[in-house]
């Protein structure tokens, strides 16, 4: 007698965080759970650890590679080109009419679908409603870069010891990544080895935007995810989050960083000058070519991400927005109930996003999904953006002219990377 099929999946940050996914699978789809048994395996403490592990495993013939794994959009080109990811067009195509456009973009590369979309990382401007009100800042009226700078000056006028947002010295790369995503047809290089950094004027324009932001003195030097970040927020020294961490997923983390001002944070779209784009695109679950049970893997993923029941389950479980259009109103209705889950304390419930930001934050997040664009990532993007940020810093600090910085960045890419579509 044939027993249930076991499938393994990998992500980073420890397997414990996925136990509630597995519990939800068993409880929500009990009949399917008798046939498919999922098991989470660790990929290390961070995504770079996992991808190093996968490269090593591929070189060894695929031993211990799971049935599927989590991938950021930035890493899809490398592992699609290397052949680790299984194209899943036949599996996913029947569901694409219901997928939101941004989800289809995240899951696509080079004309094929390479994963089940899990999350879209849209741009969102998180802000302190009380501080903005006192400073006379209306987010919807901040449209241009000059408007943003003027808002920073107005904030400083109302709160002399505070800043509009934070941007640590030499953190240009994060801002550049968000800004460059505004253009869905922009590439660092063409296939064949022609580089665009010095010839496409949009790279120069992004350098100028970043420099203008730094020179305006509207940003705190505190870095994202630093030990000083949370205290700066709780002490009202930072009035908003925009830039590298100005993304939809911050809804999960901001309530943990500033427990003092629950109910005073709100969400808005990014200013129009850079509203389109995304923070690293999003993430997918990629089925590997080494999977012994790709059909079972897709069945598990389909239930969570491509059905109304699954979308509602994931929203209640971890606050993920649905990747399918048909589930959006269901999630909004669930949020509007404002029912405290069993086992949740009053203090924990106060920090739940629907209470922490107010119910209208969901409308902003759904609107932000309509503005998602995915940068034309290649196999070397993470290296490229680091190099670009390094030389943008030289330009910001007036150590290089704009042309010198761009030429130096491109020369280093040519030397270090050579061909970003054909890595060794």
GROMACS .gro file of C-alpha atoms in nm:
model
  424
    1UNK     CA    1   0.000   0.000   0.000
    2UNK     CA    2   0.141   0.340  -0.103
    3UNK     CA    3   0.173   0.591   0.178
    4UNK     CA    4   0.153   0.970   0.169
    5UNK     CA    5   0.397   1.169  -0.044
    6UNK     CA    6   0.661   1.363   0.146
    7UNK     CA    7   0.771   1.700   0.007
    8UNK     CA    8   1.048   1.920   0.142
    9UNK     CA    9   1.080   2.294   0.115
   10UNK     CA   10   1.362   2.530   0.205
   11UNK     CA   11   1.393   2.888   0.318
   12UNK     CA   12   1.623   3.083   0.547
   13UNK     CA   13   1.587   3.203   0.905
   14UNK     CA   14   1.507   2.869   1.068
   15UNK     CA   15   1.242   2.607   1.007
   16UNK     CA   16   1.042   2.702   1.317
   17UNK     CA   17   0.868   2.990   1.140
   18UNK     CA   18   0.712   2.746   0.892
   19UNK     CA   19   0.561   2.512   1.147
   20UNK     CA   20   0.248   2.726   1.155
   21UNK     CA   21   0.227   2.691   0.775
   22UNK     CA   22   0.239   2.315   0.810
   23UNK     CA   23  -0.015   2.320   1.093
   24UNK     CA   24  -0.243   2.538   0.878
   25UNK     CA   25  -0.203   2.293   0.588
   26UNK     CA   26  -0.305   2.002   0.807
   27UNK     CA   27  -0.601   2.188   0.956
   28UNK     CA   28  -0.734   2.363   0.647
   29UNK     CA   29  -0.697   2.077   0.397
   30UNK     CA   30  -0.720   1.757   0.608
   31UNK     CA   31  -0.797   1.532   0.311
   32UNK     CA   32  -0.498   1.661   0.115
   33UNK     CA   33  -0.283   1.634   0.428
   34UNK     CA   34  -0.342   1.257   0.428
   35UNK     CA   35  -0.176   1.240   0.086
   36UNK     CA   36   0.093   1.509   0.106
   37UNK     CA   37   0.322   1.560   0.405
   38UNK     CA   38   0.529   1.883   0.389
   39UNK     CA   39   0.854   1.925   0.579
   40UNK     CA   40   1.056   2.244   0.615
   41UNK     CA   41   1.436   2.221   0.594
   42UNK     CA   42   1.675   2.497   0.686
   43UNK     CA   43   1.863   2.701   0.431
   44UNK     CA   44   2.074   2.886   0.686
   45UNK     CA   45   2.036   3.214   0.867
   46UNK     CA   46   2.005   3.429   0.555
   47UNK     CA   47   1.925   3.403   0.187
   48UNK     CA   48   2.293   3.421   0.088
   49UNK     CA   49   2.360   3.114   0.304
   50UNK     CA   50   2.084   2.923   0.130
   51UNK     CA   51   2.194   3.015  -0.221
   52UNK     CA   52   2.553   2.915  -0.141
   53UNK     CA   53   2.418   2.583  -0.015
   54UNK     CA   54   2.214   2.534  -0.332
   55UNK     CA   55   2.512   2.611  -0.558
   56UNK     CA   56   2.723   2.356  -0.370
   57UNK     CA   57   2.448   2.095  -0.385
   58UNK     CA   58   2.404   2.147  -0.760
   59UNK     CA   59   2.777   2.099  -0.814
   60UNK     CA   60   2.748   1.771  -0.621
   61UNK     CA   61   2.471   1.643  -0.847
   62UNK     CA   62   2.166   1.772  -0.662
   63UNK     CA   63   2.198   1.580  -0.337
   64UNK     CA   64   1.975   1.718  -0.059
   65UNK     CA   65   1.812   1.980  -0.279
   66UNK     CA   66   1.447   2.019  -0.168
   67UNK     CA   67   1.134   1.990  -0.379
   68UNK     CA   68   1.089   2.368  -0.369
   69UNK     CA   69   1.245   2.672  -0.207
   70UNK     CA   70   1.182   3.041  -0.148
   71UNK     CA   71   1.344   3.282  -0.390
   72UNK     CA   72   1.350   3.658  -0.417
   73UNK     CA   73   1.288   3.796  -0.764
   74UNK     CA   74   1.645   3.926  -0.767
   75UNK     CA   75   1.777   3.569  -0.756
   76UNK     CA   76   1.548   3.414  -1.017
   77UNK     CA   77   1.775   3.490  -1.318
   78UNK     CA   78   2.077   3.309  -1.175
   79UNK     CA   79   1.900   2.987  -1.083
   80UNK     CA   80   1.671   2.988  -1.385
   81UNK     CA   81   1.977   3.022  -1.610
   82UNK     CA   82   2.163   2.755  -1.412
   83UNK     CA   83   1.872   2.516  -1.454
   84UNK     CA   84   1.781   2.468  -1.089
   85UNK     CA   85   1.430   2.608  -1.128
   86UNK     CA   86   1.170   2.401  -1.306
   87UNK     CA   87   0.960   2.601  -1.556
   88UNK     CA   88   0.603   2.556  -1.433
   89UNK     CA   89   0.404   2.705  -1.723
   90UNK     CA   90   0.186   2.393  -1.750
   91UNK     CA   91   0.107   2.402  -1.379
   92UNK     CA   92   0.052   2.775  -1.336
   93UNK     CA   93  -0.111   2.885  -1.663
   94UNK     CA   94  -0.464   2.767  -1.566
   95UNK     CA   95  -0.453   3.012  -1.273
   96UNK     CA   96  -0.299   3.317  -1.439
   97UNK     CA   97  -0.628   3.490  -1.523
   98UNK     CA   98  -0.693   3.529  -1.150
   99UNK     CA   99  -0.338   3.634  -1.056
  100UNK     CA  100  -0.284   4.003  -0.995
  101UNK     CA  101  -0.059   4.150  -1.270
  102UNK     CA  102   0.226   4.212  -1.025
  103UNK     CA  103   0.227   3.845  -0.919
  104UNK     CA  104   0.261   3.734  -1.280
  105UNK     CA  105   0.554   3.972  -1.325
  106UNK     CA  106   0.729   3.841  -1.015
  107UNK     CA  107   0.695   3.478  -1.122
  108UNK     CA  108   0.811   3.538  -1.482
  109UNK     CA  109   1.156   3.530  -1.634
  110UNK     CA  110   1.261   3.510  -1.997
  111UNK     CA  111   0.913   3.415  -2.116
  112UNK     CA  112   0.842   3.141  -1.862
  113UNK     CA  113   0.692   3.104  -1.515
  114UNK     CA  114   0.952   2.982  -1.267
  115UNK     CA  115   0.756   2.972  -0.945
  116UNK     CA  116   0.432   3.019  -0.757
  117UNK     CA  117   0.414   3.385  -0.648
  118UNK     CA  118   0.418   3.418  -0.271
  119UNK     CA  119   0.451   3.790  -0.208
  120UNK     CA  120   0.471   4.116  -0.400
  121UNK     CA  121   0.697   4.376  -0.239
  122UNK     CA  122   0.532   4.699  -0.343
  123UNK     CA  123   0.649   5.049  -0.247
  124UNK     CA  124   0.469   5.193   0.056
  125UNK     CA  125   0.540   5.513   0.251
  126UNK     CA  126   0.487   5.449   0.624
  127UNK     CA  127   0.442   5.766   0.827
  128UNK     CA  128   0.348   5.905   1.168
  129UNK     CA  129   0.004   6.057   1.119
  130UNK     CA  130   0.029   6.285   1.421
  131UNK     CA  131   0.370   6.425   1.326
  132UNK     CA  132   0.271   6.481   0.964
  133UNK     CA  133  -0.048   6.657   1.072
  134UNK     CA  134   0.140   6.896   1.301
  135UNK     CA  135   0.393   6.969   1.025
  136UNK     CA  136   0.117   7.024   0.768
  137UNK     CA  137   0.234   6.735   0.548
  138UNK     CA  138  -0.029   6.559   0.337
  139UNK     CA  139   0.133   6.252   0.177
  140UNK     CA  140  -0.093   6.255  -0.130
  141UNK     CA  141   0.022   6.610  -0.205
  142UNK     CA  142   0.391   6.513  -0.201
  143UNK     CA  143   0.441   6.434  -0.567
  144UNK     CA  144   0.788   6.549  -0.677
  145UNK     CA  145   1.135   6.517  -0.529
  146UNK     CA  146   1.122   6.886  -0.442
  147UNK     CA  147   0.791   6.824  -0.263
  148UNK     CA  148   0.958   6.550  -0.060
  149UNK     CA  149   1.246   6.779   0.034
  150UNK     CA  150   1.004   7.058   0.128
  151UNK     CA  151   0.810   6.811   0.342
  152UNK     CA  152   1.135   6.726   0.520
  153UNK     CA  153   1.196   7.093   0.592
  154UNK     CA  154   0.839   7.136   0.718
  155UNK     CA  155   0.884   6.838   0.948
  156UNK     CA  156   1.206   6.986   1.081
  157UNK     CA  157   1.023   7.313   1.146
  158UNK     CA  158   0.763   7.139   1.359
  159UNK     CA  159   1.006   6.895   1.522
  160UNK     CA  160   1.359   7.044   1.528
  161UNK     CA  161   1.514   6.723   1.662
  162UNK     CA  162   1.342   6.490   1.416
  163UNK     CA  163   1.389   6.392   1.051
  164UNK     CA  164   1.140   6.305   0.779
  165UNK     CA  165   1.297   5.961   0.733
  166UNK     CA  166   1.630   5.785   0.783
  167UNK     CA  167   1.914   5.714   0.542
  168UNK     CA  168   2.248   5.604   0.678
  169UNK     CA  169   2.570   5.733   0.519
  170UNK     CA  170   2.688   5.516   0.230
  171UNK     CA  171   2.348   5.345   0.194
  172UNK     CA  172   2.299   5.465  -0.162
  173UNK     CA  173   2.256   5.115  -0.300
  174UNK     CA  174   1.924   5.056  -0.128
  175UNK     CA  175   1.775   5.381  -0.255
  176UNK     CA  176   1.914   5.319  -0.603
  177UNK     CA  177   1.753   4.976  -0.614
  178UNK     CA  178   1.412   5.123  -0.529
  179UNK     CA  179   1.453   5.413  -0.772
  180UNK     CA  180   1.578   5.204  -1.063
  181UNK     CA  181   1.274   4.976  -1.035
  182UNK     CA  182   1.065   5.269  -1.161
  183UNK     CA  183   1.177   5.167  -1.509
  184UNK     CA  184   1.069   4.817  -1.610
  185UNK     CA  185   1.281   4.831  -1.928
  186UNK     CA  186   1.609   4.942  -1.768
  187UNK     CA  187   1.902   4.698  -1.762
  188UNK     CA  188   2.257   4.712  -1.640
  189UNK     CA  189   2.371   4.530  -1.951
  190UNK     CA  190   2.240   4.368  -2.266
  191UNK     CA  191   2.292   4.005  -2.352
  192UNK     CA  192   2.618   3.990  -2.539
  193UNK     CA  193   2.813   4.219  -2.308
  194UNK     CA  194   2.706   4.578  -2.386
  195UNK     CA  195   2.686   4.775  -2.061
  196UNK     CA  196   2.438   5.061  -2.015
  197UNK     CA  197   2.556   5.240  -1.699
  198UNK     CA  198   2.729   5.524  -1.879
  199UNK     CA  199   2.507   5.537  -2.188
  200UNK     CA  200   2.157   5.520  -2.039
  201UNK     CA  201   2.092   5.863  -1.887
  202UNK     CA  202   1.854   5.717  -1.630
  203UNK     CA  203   2.145   5.586  -1.420
  204UNK     CA  204   2.279   5.942  -1.403
  205UNK     CA  205   1.935   6.073  -1.310
  206UNK     CA  206   1.913   5.828  -1.020
  207UNK     CA  207   2.258   5.935  -0.895
  208UNK     CA  208   2.139   6.295  -0.895
  209UNK     CA  209   1.821   6.211  -0.702
  210UNK     CA  210   2.016   6.028  -0.431
  211UNK     CA  211   2.268   6.311  -0.402
  212UNK     CA  212   1.993   6.569  -0.373
  213UNK     CA  213   1.830   6.369  -0.093
  214UNK     CA  214   2.153   6.344   0.103
  215UNK     CA  215   2.242   6.711   0.055
  216UNK     CA  216   1.893   6.827   0.164
  217UNK     CA  217   1.963   6.717   0.524
  218UNK     CA  218   1.613   6.576   0.570
  219UNK     CA  219   1.721   6.222   0.658
  220UNK     CA  220   1.851   6.086   0.988
  221UNK     CA  221   2.189   5.906   0.963
  222UNK     CA  222   2.043   5.607   1.147
  223UNK     CA  223   2.055   5.291   0.934
  224UNK     CA  224   1.771   5.053   0.857
  225UNK     CA  225   1.780   4.746   1.086
  226UNK     CA  226   2.050   4.901   1.304
  227UNK     CA  227   2.029   4.891   1.683
  228UNK     CA  228   1.949   5.264   1.676
  229UNK     CA  229   1.655   5.238   1.438
  230UNK     CA  230   1.384   5.126   1.679
  231UNK     CA  231   1.483   5.376   1.952
  232UNK     CA  232   1.478   5.658   1.695
  233UNK     CA  233   1.121   5.567   1.606
  234UNK     CA  234   0.998   5.528   1.962
  235UNK     CA  235   1.162   5.861   2.052
  236UNK     CA  236   0.985   6.031   1.756
  237UNK     CA  237   1.316   6.117   1.589
  238UNK     CA  238   1.206   5.958   1.261
  239UNK     CA  239   0.866   6.054   1.121
  240UNK     CA  240   0.837   5.810   0.832
  241UNK     CA  241   0.991   5.515   0.647
  242UNK     CA  242   1.059   5.552   0.278
  243UNK     CA  243   1.351   5.427   0.074
  244UNK     CA  244   1.501   5.077   0.111
  245UNK     CA  245   1.250   4.967   0.377
  246UNK     CA  246   0.956   5.164   0.239
  247UNK     CA  247   0.780   4.849   0.125
  248UNK     CA  248   0.460   4.656   0.188
  249UNK     CA  249   0.631   4.392   0.401
  250UNK     CA  250   0.713   4.656   0.663
  251UNK     CA  251   0.354   4.614   0.788
  252UNK     CA  252   0.481   4.299   0.963
  253UNK     CA  253   0.785   4.459   1.128
  254UNK     CA  254   0.701   4.821   1.212
  255UNK     CA  255   0.462   4.729   1.498
  256UNK     CA  256   0.752   4.539   1.656
  257UNK     CA  257   0.993   4.831   1.621
  258UNK     CA  258   0.768   5.102   1.764
  259UNK     CA  259   0.527   4.965   2.022
  260UNK     CA  260   0.483   5.312   2.174
  261UNK     CA  261   0.287   5.476   1.892
  262UNK     CA  262   0.037   5.206   1.797
  263UNK     CA  263  -0.250   5.365   1.610
  264UNK     CA  264  -0.044   5.670   1.506
  265UNK     CA  265   0.131   5.518   1.205
  266UNK     CA  266  -0.034   5.524   0.863
  267UNK     CA  267   0.038   5.411   0.508
  268UNK     CA  268   0.050   5.607   0.184
  269UNK     CA  269   0.171   5.554  -0.169
  270UNK     CA  270   0.520   5.672  -0.259
  271UNK     CA  271   0.544   6.019  -0.418
  272UNK     CA  272   0.464   6.013  -0.789
  273UNK     CA  273   0.823   6.079  -0.900
  274UNK     CA  274   0.909   5.723  -0.792
  275UNK     CA  275   0.576   5.556  -0.721
  276UNK     CA  276   0.613   5.280  -0.978
  277UNK     CA  277   0.845   4.992  -0.902
  278UNK     CA  278   0.903   4.759  -0.610
  279UNK     CA  279   1.141   4.653  -0.337
  280UNK     CA  280   1.328   4.363  -0.497
  281UNK     CA  281   1.013   4.270  -0.690
  282UNK     CA  282   0.874   4.004  -0.463
  283UNK     CA  283   0.924   3.639  -0.381
  284UNK     CA  284   0.819   3.303  -0.520
  285UNK     CA  285   0.827   2.936  -0.433
  286UNK     CA  286   1.042   2.770  -0.700
  287UNK     CA  287   1.003   2.400  -0.771
  288UNK     CA  288   1.343   2.245  -0.842
  289UNK     CA  289   1.437   2.016  -1.128
  290UNK     CA  290   1.554   1.769  -0.863
  291UNK     CA  291   1.207   1.737  -0.710
  292UNK     CA  292   1.083   1.381  -0.696
  293UNK     CA  293   0.726   1.504  -0.655
  294UNK     CA  294   0.675   1.831  -0.848
  295UNK     CA  295   0.302   1.767  -0.881
  296UNK     CA  296   0.260   1.725  -0.506
  297UNK     CA  297   0.474   2.034  -0.447
  298UNK     CA  298   0.251   2.239  -0.676
  299UNK     CA  299  -0.063   2.100  -0.510
  300UNK     CA  300   0.061   2.224  -0.172
  301UNK     CA  301   0.157   2.566  -0.311
  302UNK     CA  302  -0.161   2.600  -0.514
  303UNK     CA  303  -0.381   2.554  -0.211
  304UNK     CA  304  -0.203   2.829  -0.016
  305UNK     CA  305  -0.146   3.085  -0.288
  306UNK     CA  306  -0.393   3.024  -0.571
  307UNK     CA  307  -0.722   2.959  -0.391
  308UNK     CA  308  -0.953   3.189  -0.193
  309UNK     CA  309  -0.937   2.958   0.106
  310UNK     CA  310  -0.559   2.957   0.101
  311UNK     CA  311  -0.533   3.334   0.057
  312UNK     CA  312  -0.757   3.390   0.359
  313UNK     CA  313  -0.560   3.135   0.560
  314UNK     CA  314  -0.229   3.307   0.486
  315UNK     CA  315  -0.371   3.652   0.563
  316UNK     CA  316  -0.497   3.535   0.902
  317UNK     CA  317  -0.175   3.342   0.964
  318UNK     CA  318   0.093   3.601   0.874
  319UNK     CA  319  -0.082   3.897   0.712
  320UNK     CA  320   0.012   3.817   0.351
  321UNK     CA  321  -0.199   3.989   0.088
  322UNK     CA  322  -0.357   3.757  -0.168
  323UNK     CA  323  -0.189   3.699  -0.502
  324UNK     CA  324  -0.527   3.636  -0.666
  325UNK     CA  325  -0.785   3.902  -0.750
  326UNK     CA  326  -1.080   3.690  -0.640
  327UNK     CA  327  -0.960   3.686  -0.277
  328UNK     CA  328  -0.904   4.059  -0.225
  329UNK     CA  329  -1.257   4.141  -0.108
  330UNK     CA  330  -1.257   3.833   0.117
  331UNK     CA  331  -0.943   3.954   0.293
  332UNK     CA  332  -1.085   4.307   0.328
  333UNK     CA  333  -1.402   4.165   0.482
  334UNK     CA  334  -1.200   3.954   0.724
  335UNK     CA  335  -0.997   4.258   0.832
  336UNK     CA  336  -1.315   4.465   0.878
  337UNK     CA  337  -1.445   4.214   1.133
  338UNK     CA  338  -1.164   4.329   1.364
  339UNK     CA  339  -1.200   4.015   1.573
  340UNK     CA  340  -0.923   3.935   1.817
  341UNK     CA  341  -0.798   3.580   1.752
  342UNK     CA  342  -0.823   3.332   2.034
  343UNK     CA  343  -0.504   3.322   2.239
  344UNK     CA  344  -0.405   3.678   2.144
  345UNK     CA  345  -0.360   3.921   2.431
  346UNK     CA  346  -0.502   4.273   2.420
  347UNK     CA  347  -0.150   4.413   2.391
  348UNK     CA  348  -0.070   4.182   2.098
  349UNK     CA  349  -0.399   4.270   1.930
  350UNK     CA  350  -0.322   4.640   1.961
  351UNK     CA  351  -0.008   4.578   1.755
  352UNK     CA  352  -0.188   4.380   1.485
  353UNK     CA  353  -0.154   4.575   1.155
  354UNK     CA  354  -0.529   4.632   1.120
  355UNK     CA  355  -0.527   4.814   1.455
  356UNK     CA  356  -0.174   4.953   1.446
  357UNK     CA  357  -0.221   5.131   1.110
  358UNK     CA  358  -0.599   5.148   1.086
  359UNK     CA  359  -0.820   4.953   0.849
  360UNK     CA  360  -0.751   5.185   0.552
  361UNK     CA  361  -0.389   5.064   0.535
  362UNK     CA  362  -0.511   4.762   0.338
  363UNK     CA  363  -0.657   4.986   0.068
  364UNK     CA  364  -0.318   5.155   0.031
  365UNK     CA  365  -0.139   4.820   0.005
  366UNK     CA  366  -0.379   4.698  -0.262
  367UNK     CA  367  -0.337   5.026  -0.453
  368UNK     CA  368   0.041   4.994  -0.427
  369UNK     CA  369   0.024   4.655  -0.597
  370UNK     CA  370  -0.117   4.828  -0.905
  371UNK     CA  371   0.205   5.033  -0.930
  372UNK     CA  372   0.447   4.741  -0.914
  373UNK     CA  373   0.717   4.715  -1.178
  374UNK     CA  374   0.992   4.456  -1.179
  375UNK     CA  375   1.345   4.564  -1.267
  376UNK     CA  376   1.519   4.367  -1.542
  377UNK     CA  377   1.732   4.164  -1.303
  378UNK     CA  378   2.021   3.960  -1.437
  379UNK     CA  379   2.240   3.694  -1.276
  380UNK     CA  380   2.474   3.952  -1.120
  381UNK     CA  381   2.225   4.210  -0.991
  382UNK     CA  382   2.329   4.193  -0.625
  383UNK     CA  383   2.692   4.258  -0.722
  384UNK     CA  384   2.592   4.528  -0.970
  385UNK     CA  385   2.383   4.727  -0.724
  386UNK     CA  386   2.660   4.710  -0.462
  387UNK     CA  387   2.913   4.847  -0.710
  388UNK     CA  388   2.669   5.114  -0.826
  389UNK     CA  389   2.601   5.220  -0.467
  390UNK     CA  390   2.972   5.239  -0.390
  391UNK     CA  391   3.036   5.488  -0.670
  392UNK     CA  392   2.716   5.678  -0.605
  393UNK     CA  393   2.860   5.740  -0.258
  394UNK     CA  394   3.173   5.883  -0.419
  395UNK     CA  395   2.953   6.121  -0.618
  396UNK     CA  396   2.740   6.214  -0.317
  397UNK     CA  397   3.055   6.295  -0.117
  398UNK     CA  398   3.193   6.509  -0.405
  399UNK     CA  399   3.493   6.280  -0.446
  400UNK     CA  400   3.405   6.213  -0.810
  401UNK     CA  401   3.214   6.389  -1.081
  402UNK     CA  402   2.897   6.225  -1.208
  403UNK     CA  403   3.068   6.095  -1.522
  404UNK     CA  404   3.371   5.970  -1.328
  405UNK     CA  405   3.147   5.780  -1.085
  406UNK     CA  406   2.942   5.620  -1.361
  407UNK     CA  407   3.250   5.525  -1.564
  408UNK     CA  408   3.421   5.377  -1.259
  409UNK     CA  409   3.110   5.174  -1.173
  410UNK     CA  410   3.080   5.039  -1.526
  411UNK     CA  411   3.452   4.959  -1.551
  412UNK     CA  412   3.440   4.765  -1.225
  413UNK     CA  413   3.134   4.572  -1.343
  414UNK     CA  414   3.312   4.483  -1.667
  415UNK     CA  415   3.615   4.362  -1.473
  416UNK     CA  416   3.439   4.175  -1.193
  417UNK     CA  417   3.133   4.043  -1.373
  418UNK     CA  418   3.223   4.046  -1.744
  419UNK     CA  419   2.891   3.899  -1.866
  420UNK     CA  420   2.599   3.916  -1.618
  421UNK     CA  421   2.405   3.659  -1.823
  422UNK     CA  422   2.676   3.396  -1.821
  423UNK     CA  423   2.840   3.357  -1.482
  424UNK     CA  424   3.089   3.081  -1.410
   0.00000   0.00000   0.00000
